[in-house]
mmCIF file of C-alpha atoms in Angstrom:
data_model
loop_
_atom_site.group_PDB
_atom_site.id
_atom_site.type_symbol
_atom_site.label_atom_id
_atom_site.label_comp_id
_atom_site.label_asym_id
_atom_site.label_seq_id
_atom_site.Cartn_x
_atom_site.Cartn_y
_atom_site.Cartn_z
ATOM 1 C CA SER A 1 122.621 -92.507 -91.969
ATOM 2 C CA GLN A 2 126.315 -92.149 -92.587
ATOM 3 C CA THR A 3 128.907 -94.696 -91.516
ATOM 4 C CA ILE A 4 132.659 -94.858 -91.839
ATOM 5 C CA HIS A 5 134.689 -98.035 -92.092
ATOM 6 C CA GLN A 6 138.379 -98.671 -91.594
ATOM 7 C CA TRP A 7 140.376 -101.823 -92.091
ATOM 8 C CA PRO A 8 142.208 -103.629 -90.889
ATOM 9 C CA ALA A 9 141.482 -103.029 -87.205
ATOM 10 C CA THR A 10 144.968 -104.101 -86.144
ATOM 11 C CA LEU A 11 148.165 -104.688 -88.085
ATOM 12 C CA VAL A 12 151.653 -105.846 -87.190
ATOM 13 C CA GLN A 13 154.244 -105.200 -89.880
ATOM 14 C CA PRO A 14 158.044 -105.525 -90.076
ATOM 15 C CA VAL A 15 160.243 -102.488 -90.657
ATOM 16 C CA GLY A 16 160.700 -101.846 -94.359
ATOM 17 C CA SER A 17 157.430 -103.476 -95.436
ATOM 18 C CA PRO A 18 154.723 -101.620 -97.389
ATOM 19 C CA LEU A 19 151.475 -100.349 -95.907
ATOM 20 C CA SER A 20 147.966 -99.813 -97.173
ATOM 21 C CA LEU A 21 145.133 -98.700 -94.899
ATOM 22 C CA GLU A 22 141.688 -98.144 -96.300
ATOM 23 C CA CYS A 23 138.825 -95.928 -95.230
ATOM 24 C CA THR A 24 135.385 -95.788 -96.813
ATOM 25 C CA VAL A 25 132.354 -93.662 -96.035
ATOM 26 C CA GLU A 26 128.761 -94.643 -96.715
ATOM 27 C CA GLY A 27 125.609 -92.559 -96.864
ATOM 28 C CA THR A 28 127.068 -89.287 -98.072
ATOM 29 C CA SER A 29 128.578 -87.831 -101.200
ATOM 30 C CA ASN A 30 131.573 -85.571 -101.767
ATOM 31 C CA PRO A 31 132.794 -85.689 -98.165
ATOM 32 C CA ASN A 32 135.993 -84.094 -96.928
ATOM 33 C CA LEU A 33 138.242 -86.927 -95.731
ATOM 34 C CA TYR A 34 141.058 -86.933 -93.182
ATOM 35 C CA TRP A 35 143.837 -89.184 -91.910
ATOM 36 C CA TYR A 36 145.125 -88.681 -88.367
ATOM 37 C CA ARG A 37 147.761 -90.505 -86.354
ATOM 38 C CA GLN A 38 147.806 -90.852 -82.586
ATOM 39 C CA ALA A 39 150.951 -92.005 -80.819
ATOM 40 C CA ALA A 40 150.485 -93.865 -77.545
ATOM 41 C CA GLY A 41 149.219 -91.522 -74.824
ATOM 42 C CA ARG A 42 149.273 -88.521 -77.141
ATOM 43 C CA GLY A 43 146.901 -86.290 -79.083
ATOM 44 C CA LEU A 44 145.849 -86.530 -82.712
ATOM 45 C CA GLN A 45 148.113 -85.322 -85.479
ATOM 46 C CA LEU A 46 146.547 -84.457 -88.843
ATOM 47 C CA LEU A 47 148.443 -86.229 -91.642
ATOM 48 C CA PHE A 48 146.395 -85.670 -94.804
ATOM 49 C CA TYR A 49 143.066 -84.271 -95.873
ATOM 50 C CA SER A 50 141.137 -84.339 -99.135
ATOM 51 C CA VAL A 51 138.290 -82.183 -100.403
ATOM 52 C CA GLY A 52 137.712 -84.210 -103.574
ATOM 53 C CA ILE A 53 138.845 -87.101 -105.773
ATOM 54 C CA GLY A 54 142.557 -86.853 -106.465
ATOM 55 C CA GLN A 55 142.945 -83.780 -104.237
ATOM 56 C CA ILE A 56 145.307 -84.458 -101.327
ATOM 57 C CA SER A 57 146.848 -81.985 -98.908
ATOM 58 C CA SER A 58 149.751 -83.130 -96.756
ATOM 59 C CA GLU A 59 150.265 -81.643 -93.334
ATOM 60 C CA VAL A 60 153.348 -83.471 -92.133
ATOM 61 C CA PRO A 61 156.303 -84.448 -94.353
ATOM 62 C CA GLN A 62 157.091 -88.124 -93.813
ATOM 63 C CA ASN A 63 157.278 -91.441 -95.611
ATOM 64 C CA LEU A 64 153.498 -91.771 -95.809
ATOM 65 C CA SER A 65 151.240 -90.864 -98.718
ATOM 66 C CA ALA A 66 147.505 -90.723 -99.277
ATOM 67 C CA SER A 67 145.245 -91.219 -102.250
ATOM 68 C CA ARG A 68 141.567 -90.769 -102.985
ATOM 69 C CA PRO A 69 140.708 -92.936 -105.978
ATOM 70 C CA GLN A 70 136.949 -92.684 -105.444
ATOM 71 C CA ASP A 71 134.633 -90.114 -103.862
ATOM 72 C CA ARG A 72 134.164 -92.037 -100.607
ATOM 73 C CA GLN A 73 137.456 -93.934 -100.409
ATOM 74 C CA PHE A 74 140.647 -92.697 -98.769
ATOM 75 C CA ILE A 75 143.831 -94.758 -98.669
ATOM 76 C CA LEU A 76 146.957 -94.282 -96.566
ATOM 77 C CA SER A 77 150.124 -95.896 -97.898
ATOM 78 C CA SER A 78 153.798 -96.323 -97.310
ATOM 79 C CA LYS A 79 156.455 -97.987 -99.438
ATOM 80 C CA LYS A 80 158.719 -98.767 -96.477
ATOM 81 C CA LEU A 81 157.542 -98.610 -92.872
ATOM 82 C CA LEU A 82 159.684 -97.168 -90.090
ATOM 83 C CA LEU A 83 159.497 -97.985 -86.390
ATOM 84 C CA SER A 84 158.228 -94.448 -85.825
ATOM 85 C CA ASP A 85 155.168 -95.171 -88.002
ATOM 86 C CA SER A 86 153.655 -97.241 -85.199
ATOM 87 C CA GLY A 87 150.478 -95.721 -83.822
ATOM 88 C CA PHE A 88 146.725 -95.524 -84.017
ATOM 89 C CA TYR A 89 145.496 -94.319 -87.403
ATOM 90 C CA LEU A 90 142.115 -92.684 -87.595
ATOM 91 C CA CYS A 91 140.083 -91.711 -90.624
ATOM 92 C CA ALA A 92 137.464 -88.986 -90.394
ATOM 93 C CA TRP A 93 134.967 -87.226 -92.615
ATOM 94 C CA THR A 94 132.961 -84.033 -92.746
ATOM 95 C CA SER A 95 130.068 -83.150 -94.976
ATOM 96 C CA GLY A 96 131.730 -79.978 -96.179
ATOM 97 C CA THR A 97 128.690 -77.921 -95.202
ATOM 98 C CA ASP A 98 128.720 -77.587 -91.427
ATOM 99 C CA ASN A 99 132.077 -79.363 -91.100
ATOM 100 C CA GLU A 100 131.200 -81.481 -88.067
ATOM 101 C CA GLN A 101 133.829 -84.229 -88.047
ATOM 102 C CA PHE A 102 133.075 -87.936 -87.524
ATOM 103 C CA PHE A 103 135.670 -90.639 -86.925
ATOM 104 C CA GLY A 104 136.095 -94.245 -87.933
ATOM 105 C CA PRO A 105 137.062 -97.014 -85.489
ATOM 106 C CA GLY A 106 140.781 -96.719 -86.275
ATOM 107 C CA THR A 107 143.631 -99.063 -87.190
ATOM 108 C CA ARG A 108 146.251 -99.919 -84.599
ATOM 109 C CA LEU A 109 149.595 -100.349 -86.393
ATOM 110 C CA THR A 110 152.663 -101.861 -84.765
ATOM 111 C CA VAL A 111 155.919 -101.800 -86.698
ATOM 112 C CA LEU A 112 158.521 -104.259 -85.402
ATOM 113 C CA GLY B 1 149.792 -71.838 -86.321
ATOM 114 C CA ILE B 2 146.968 -71.933 -83.832
ATOM 115 C CA GLN B 3 147.676 -73.388 -80.389
ATOM 116 C CA VAL B 4 145.027 -75.429 -78.579
ATOM 117 C CA GLU B 5 145.580 -76.097 -74.903
ATOM 118 C CA GLN B 6 143.426 -78.165 -72.599
ATOM 119 C CA SER B 7 143.349 -78.204 -68.829
ATOM 120 C CA PRO B 8 143.714 -79.991 -66.584
ATOM 121 C CA PRO B 9 145.848 -82.652 -68.297
ATOM 122 C CA ASP B 10 144.725 -85.291 -65.798
ATOM 123 C CA LEU B 11 141.719 -85.520 -63.521
ATOM 124 C CA ILE B 12 140.622 -88.140 -61.010
ATOM 125 C CA LEU B 13 137.082 -87.977 -59.655
ATOM 126 C CA GLN B 14 134.932 -89.965 -57.341
ATOM 127 C CA GLU B 15 131.748 -91.240 -58.937
ATOM 128 C CA GLY B 16 129.002 -88.631 -58.610
ATOM 129 C CA ALA B 17 131.325 -85.630 -58.631
ATOM 130 C CA ASN B 18 131.119 -82.730 -61.101
ATOM 131 C CA SER B 19 133.963 -81.389 -63.230
ATOM 132 C CA THR B 20 134.837 -78.669 -65.712
ATOM 133 C CA LEU B 21 137.288 -79.163 -68.552
ATOM 134 C CA ARG B 22 138.724 -76.184 -70.381
ATOM 135 C CA CYS B 23 139.948 -75.633 -73.944
ATOM 136 C CA ASN B 24 141.851 -72.443 -74.841
ATOM 137 C CA PHE B 25 142.776 -71.534 -78.409
ATOM 138 C CA SER B 26 145.084 -68.830 -79.619
ATOM 139 C CA ASP B 27 143.309 -67.607 -82.763
ATOM 140 C CA SER B 28 139.834 -67.210 -84.214
ATOM 141 C CA VAL B 29 137.986 -70.382 -85.206
ATOM 142 C CA ASN B 30 135.102 -71.349 -87.446
ATOM 143 C CA ASN B 31 134.167 -74.502 -85.569
ATOM 144 C CA LEU B 32 134.877 -76.327 -82.336
ATOM 145 C CA GLN B 33 134.114 -79.893 -81.317
ATOM 146 C CA TRP B 34 134.425 -81.902 -78.107
ATOM 147 C CA PHE B 35 135.172 -85.633 -78.289
ATOM 148 C CA HIS B 36 135.418 -88.461 -75.791
ATOM 149 C CA GLN B 37 137.946 -91.177 -76.598
ATOM 150 C CA ASN B 38 136.922 -94.369 -74.859
ATOM 151 C CA PRO B 39 139.386 -97.037 -73.649
ATOM 152 C CA TRP B 40 139.077 -98.839 -77.008
ATOM 153 C CA GLY B 41 140.225 -95.757 -78.889
ATOM 154 C CA GLN B 42 136.901 -94.819 -80.439
ATOM 155 C CA LEU B 43 136.343 -91.066 -80.732
ATOM 156 C CA ILE B 44 132.784 -90.210 -79.791
ATOM 157 C CA ASN B 45 131.274 -86.879 -80.763
ATOM 158 C CA LEU B 46 130.032 -84.980 -77.739
ATOM 159 C CA PHE B 47 129.365 -81.474 -78.997
ATOM 160 C CA TYR B 48 129.692 -79.464 -82.172
ATOM 161 C CA ILE B 49 129.737 -75.999 -80.648
ATOM 162 C CA PRO B 50 131.359 -73.084 -82.501
ATOM 163 C CA SER B 51 129.606 -70.711 -80.089
ATOM 164 C CA GLY B 52 126.971 -70.651 -77.368
ATOM 165 C CA THR B 53 125.837 -73.347 -74.966
ATOM 166 C CA LYS B 54 124.528 -76.856 -75.533
ATOM 167 C CA GLN B 55 123.404 -79.599 -73.197
ATOM 168 C CA ASN B 56 123.095 -83.338 -73.654
ATOM 169 C CA GLY B 57 122.062 -85.218 -70.541
ATOM 170 C CA ARG B 58 124.729 -84.882 -67.851
ATOM 171 C CA LEU B 59 127.082 -83.083 -70.220
ATOM 172 C CA SER B 60 127.003 -79.499 -71.345
ATOM 173 C CA ALA B 61 129.401 -77.235 -73.204
ATOM 174 C CA THR B 62 129.913 -73.523 -73.643
ATOM 175 C CA THR B 63 132.071 -71.790 -76.233
ATOM 176 C CA VAL B 64 132.940 -68.103 -75.986
ATOM 177 C CA ALA B 65 134.578 -67.599 -79.354
ATOM 178 C CA THR B 66 135.378 -63.915 -78.778
ATOM 179 C CA GLU B 67 137.424 -64.857 -75.701
ATOM 180 C CA ARG B 68 138.849 -67.978 -77.343
ATOM 181 C CA TYR B 69 137.841 -70.681 -74.942
ATOM 182 C CA SER B 70 135.376 -73.505 -74.484
ATOM 183 C CA LEU B 71 134.260 -75.380 -71.374
ATOM 184 C CA LEU B 72 132.918 -78.911 -71.025
ATOM 185 C CA TYR B 73 130.883 -79.659 -67.893
ATOM 186 C CA ILE B 74 130.368 -83.179 -66.635
ATOM 187 C CA SER B 75 127.864 -83.561 -63.828
ATOM 188 C CA SER B 76 127.235 -86.611 -61.630
ATOM 189 C CA SER B 77 130.184 -88.405 -63.203
ATOM 190 C CA GLN B 78 130.037 -92.148 -63.830
ATOM 191 C CA THR B 79 132.818 -94.696 -64.318
ATOM 192 C CA THR B 80 131.847 -94.896 -67.994
ATOM 193 C CA ASP B 81 132.888 -91.238 -68.343
ATOM 194 C CA SER B 82 136.520 -92.318 -67.959
ATOM 195 C CA GLY B 83 138.770 -91.771 -70.953
ATOM 196 C CA VAL B 84 140.363 -88.854 -72.734
ATOM 197 C CA TYR B 85 138.469 -85.714 -73.692
ATOM 198 C CA PHE B 86 139.663 -83.735 -76.686
ATOM 199 C CA CYS B 87 138.626 -80.416 -78.090
ATOM 200 C CA ALA B 88 139.321 -79.735 -81.753
ATOM 201 C CA VAL B 89 139.112 -76.413 -83.561
ATOM 202 C CA GLU B 90 138.871 -75.440 -87.199
ATOM 203 C CA PRO B 91 140.916 -72.218 -87.496
ATOM 204 C CA THR B 92 139.494 -69.395 -89.557
ATOM 205 C CA SER B 93 142.850 -69.262 -91.312
ATOM 206 C CA GLY B 94 142.878 -72.959 -92.204
ATOM 207 C CA THR B 95 139.567 -74.051 -93.660
ATOM 208 C CA TYR B 96 138.752 -77.773 -93.510
ATOM 209 C CA LYS B 97 141.568 -78.517 -91.070
ATOM 210 C CA TYR B 98 140.879 -79.405 -87.461
ATOM 211 C CA ILE B 99 143.604 -78.949 -84.865
ATOM 212 C CA PHE B 100 143.314 -81.077 -81.737
ATOM 213 C CA GLY B 101 144.148 -80.094 -78.205
ATOM 214 C CA THR B 102 146.406 -82.151 -75.975
ATOM 215 C CA GLY B 103 143.490 -83.765 -74.171
ATOM 216 C CA THR B 104 142.299 -84.235 -70.586
ATOM 217 C CA ARG B 105 142.614 -87.751 -69.207
ATOM 218 C CA LEU B 106 139.707 -88.418 -66.828
ATOM 219 C CA LYS B 107 139.429 -91.320 -64.444
ATOM 220 C CA VAL B 108 136.237 -91.786 -62.460
ATOM 221 C CA LEU B 109 136.512 -94.058 -59.437
ATOM 222 C CA ALA B 110 133.612 -96.183 -58.199
#
């Protein structure tokens, strides 16, 4: 069966520091991968998605970037965090066939 | 782009009551999913339902794609049903991308 991992689970970072969040999927190949952000008490905002290695589509212009160095690995990065980057970051995947989406446990980021 | 609206935004029920949550979308979609976000933030898949009706225990869902809405029914609600319910649609015009609704926050009282 397929599983999706995210780490770290929680992170507290100062303003201006770099960020790297990692997501990996097991039990499938060539998944579509997604990064979402959820502000407190709000809905989910799609940040990036990827249909293959090195292929990244950005949905929201901001100081975040994403990379997909391996088939089942998706990384969210920032060179300098802003206060507004605080939130709950969720990684998701679909098989690319029926496109049912499955989510990881999320990373709760607080920027101070 | 496509708009996805959920109603009601908030709902308080007594344990054992039934409820209906609605998801309206403004354009044609390839896929639609319902999720439950528990108090720890985990998004749990409830239904993958681009059209038709499905049932899973006390929950059922119906999507009428031609009329651009979906309904989630919760019967005999339990306190563990509390949380936020989201619908998410994959627009026909935007393959691979899911757009989430604003959510319905449900609280079930013992």
